Short mmCIF file of C-alpha atoms in Angstrom, two decimals:
data_model
loop_
_atom_site.label_atom_id
_atom_site.label_comp_id
_atom_site.label_asym_id
_atom_site.label_seq_id
_atom_site.Cartn_x
_atom_site.Cartn_y
_atom_site.Cartn_z
CA MET V 14 -11.96 12.29 0.66
CA ILE V 15 -9.41 10.07 -1.08
CA LEU V 16 -7.02 7.86 0.87
CA VAL V 17 -3.44 7.87 -0.44
CA SER V 18 -0.40 5.84 0.55
CA GLY V 19 1.64 8.00 2.91
CA CYS V 20 4.87 7.15 1.11
CA LEU V 21 3.44 8.81 -2.03
CA ILE V 22 3.42 12.22 -0.34
CA GLY V 23 6.94 11.95 1.04
CA ILE V 24 6.26 10.39 4.44
CA ASN V 25 9.19 8.10 5.20
CA CYS V 26 7.02 5.06 5.96
CA LYS V 27 8.26 2.72 3.22
CA TYR V 28 9.80 -0.56 4.46
CA SER V 29 13.29 0.87 3.82
CA GLY V 30 12.54 4.03 5.81
CA GLY V 31 12.25 6.06 2.60
CA ASN V 32 9.31 7.17 0.48
CA ASN V 33 7.92 7.13 -3.07
CA TYR V 34 7.19 10.85 -3.39
CA ASP V 35 4.80 11.80 -6.17
CA GLU V 36 4.17 15.53 -6.46
CA ARG V 37 0.73 14.95 -7.99
CA ILE V 38 -0.39 12.98 -4.93
CA PHE V 39 1.25 15.47 -2.56
CA ASN V 40 -0.78 18.25 -4.20
CA LEU V 41 -4.03 16.34 -3.63
CA VAL V 42 -3.28 16.30 0.10
CA LYS V 43 -2.14 19.92 0.04
CA GLU V 44 -5.44 20.88 -1.64
CA GLY V 45 -7.43 19.04 1.05
CA LYS V 46 -8.69 16.37 -1.36
CA ALA V 47 -6.84 13.42 0.16
CA ILE V 48 -5.45 12.06 3.42
CA PRO V 49 -2.37 9.85 3.81
CA VAL V 50 -2.30 6.42 5.45
CA CYS V 51 0.31 3.72 5.87
CA PRO V 52 -1.39 0.34 6.33
CA GLU V 53 1.83 -1.29 7.51
CA GLN V 54 2.24 1.26 10.30
CA LEU V 55 -1.48 1.07 11.13
CA GLY V 56 -0.95 -2.69 11.50
CA GLY V 57 1.79 -2.13 14.04
CA LEU V 58 4.89 -2.70 11.90
CA PRO V 59 7.92 -0.46 12.49
CA THR V 60 9.70 1.72 9.95
CA PRO V 61 12.14 0.68 8.69
CA ARG V 62 11.15 -2.99 8.50
CA PHE V 63 12.12 -6.03 6.45
CA ALA V 64 10.73 -6.05 2.91
CA SER V 65 7.66 -8.29 2.64
CA GLU V 66 5.86 -10.07 -0.17
CA ILE V 67 2.76 -12.24 -0.47
CA ASN V 68 3.47 -15.94 -0.82
CA ASP V 69 0.63 -18.50 -0.75
CA GLU V 70 -1.79 -16.00 0.81
CA LYS V 71 0.63 -15.19 3.62
CA VAL V 72 2.77 -12.07 3.90
CA ILE V 73 6.33 -13.15 4.59
CA ASN V 74 9.18 -10.75 5.19
CA LYS V 75 12.70 -11.14 3.91
CA ASN V 76 13.70 -12.49 7.33
CA ASN V 77 11.20 -15.33 6.66
CA GLU V 78 8.78 -14.10 9.35
CA ASP V 79 5.02 -14.31 8.83
CA VAL V 80 3.63 -10.77 9.18
CA THR V 81 0.18 -11.57 7.77
CA VAL V 82 -1.58 -10.57 11.01
CA GLN V 83 -0.05 -7.09 10.94
CA TYR V 84 -0.93 -6.61 7.26
CA LYS V 85 -4.52 -7.71 7.86
CA LYS V 86 -4.84 -5.40 10.86
CA GLY V 87 -3.47 -2.51 8.78
CA ALA V 88 -5.92 -3.34 5.99
CA GLU V 89 -8.85 -3.32 8.45
CA GLU V 90 -7.75 0.01 9.92
CA THR V 91 -7.41 1.48 6.43
CA LEU V 92 -10.89 0.24 5.54
CA ASN V 93 -12.23 2.01 8.63
CA LEU V 94 -10.79 5.27 7.26
CA ALA V 95 -11.82 4.77 3.63
CA LYS V 96 -14.94 6.36 2.17
CA LYS V 97 -15.04 5.71 -1.56
CA GLN V 98 -11.65 6.01 -3.25
CA ALA V 99 -8.02 5.32 -2.48
CA ILE V 100 -4.81 6.01 -4.41
CA LEU V 101 -2.22 3.49 -3.32
CA GLN V 102 1.40 2.53 -3.98
CA PRO V 103 1.83 0.06 -6.88
CA ARG V 104 3.34 -3.43 -6.37
CA SER V 105 3.22 -3.22 -2.55
CA PRO V 106 2.12 -6.27 -0.50
CA SER V 107 -0.31 -3.86 1.22
CA CYS V 108 -1.32 -1.43 -1.50
CA GLY V 109 -0.54 -3.01 -4.87
CA LYS V 110 -3.37 -3.50 -7.36
CA GLY V 111 -3.22 -5.82 -10.34
CA LYS V 112 0.50 -6.59 -10.02
CA ILE V 113 2.48 -7.45 -6.90
CA TYR V 114 5.92 -8.93 -6.36
CA SER V 115 6.11 -12.72 -6.65
CA GLY V 116 7.14 -13.54 -3.09
CA LYS V 117 10.57 -14.72 -4.27
CA PHE V 118 12.35 -11.39 -3.69
CA ASP V 119 13.68 -11.44 -7.24
CA GLY V 120 11.86 -8.39 -8.63
CA THR V 121 9.37 -10.50 -10.60
CA LEU V 122 5.79 -9.22 -10.78
CA ILE V 123 2.75 -11.49 -10.77
CA ASN V 124 -0.97 -10.84 -11.08
CA GLY V 125 -2.52 -10.06 -7.71
CA ASN V 126 -3.47 -7.45 -5.17
CA GLY V 127 -1.98 -6.38 -1.86
CA ILE V 128 -3.83 -7.15 1.37
CA THR V 129 -5.20 -3.60 1.85
CA ALA V 130 -6.08 -3.06 -1.82
CA GLU V 131 -7.98 -6.35 -1.90
CA LEU V 132 -9.94 -5.58 1.26
CA LEU V 133 -10.84 -2.09 0.09
CA MET V 134 -12.03 -3.36 -3.30
CA LYS V 135 -14.10 -6.13 -1.68
CA ASN V 136 -15.80 -3.40 0.35
CA GLY V 137 -16.66 -1.21 -2.63
CA ILE V 138 -13.75 1.23 -2.37
CA GLU V 139 -12.32 2.24 -5.74
CA VAL V 140 -8.58 1.56 -5.63
CA LEU V 141 -6.37 3.43 -8.08
CA MET V 142 -2.68 3.56 -8.74
CA PRO V 143 -1.26 7.11 -9.17
CA ASP V 144 -1.01 6.83 -12.97
CA GLU V 145 -4.61 5.61 -13.20
CA TYR V 146 -5.87 8.61 -11.26
CA PHE V 147 -3.94 11.18 -13.26
CA ASN V 148 -4.52 9.68 -16.74
#
């Protein structure tokens, strides 16, 4: 079973209360090949919530609050659900792989991984972005 970011199948769990619907990912769930998760919600954060980015190994929200503990808890809970593969939301401070936002809230991307993506990869879970899976 593949884990997928809940926002990718239309669940309104994105920080803004919206989603990042991707029909390809939705169809994986519909076909019984994947299950949705939202690490931020699993970590106890509400929806909607302040946008967050990683800055100096801490996750700080736009209200300048440290939410690292909630992100780490969500990552641990996601790891408990993961088996071998996860398709996650690009650029997210939880789910991003390879590129994440800079922590300056200016739209700049830097090299790095989100908290959940990093934990999953360290534990042998293959983490893919939607375009990687479908290409």
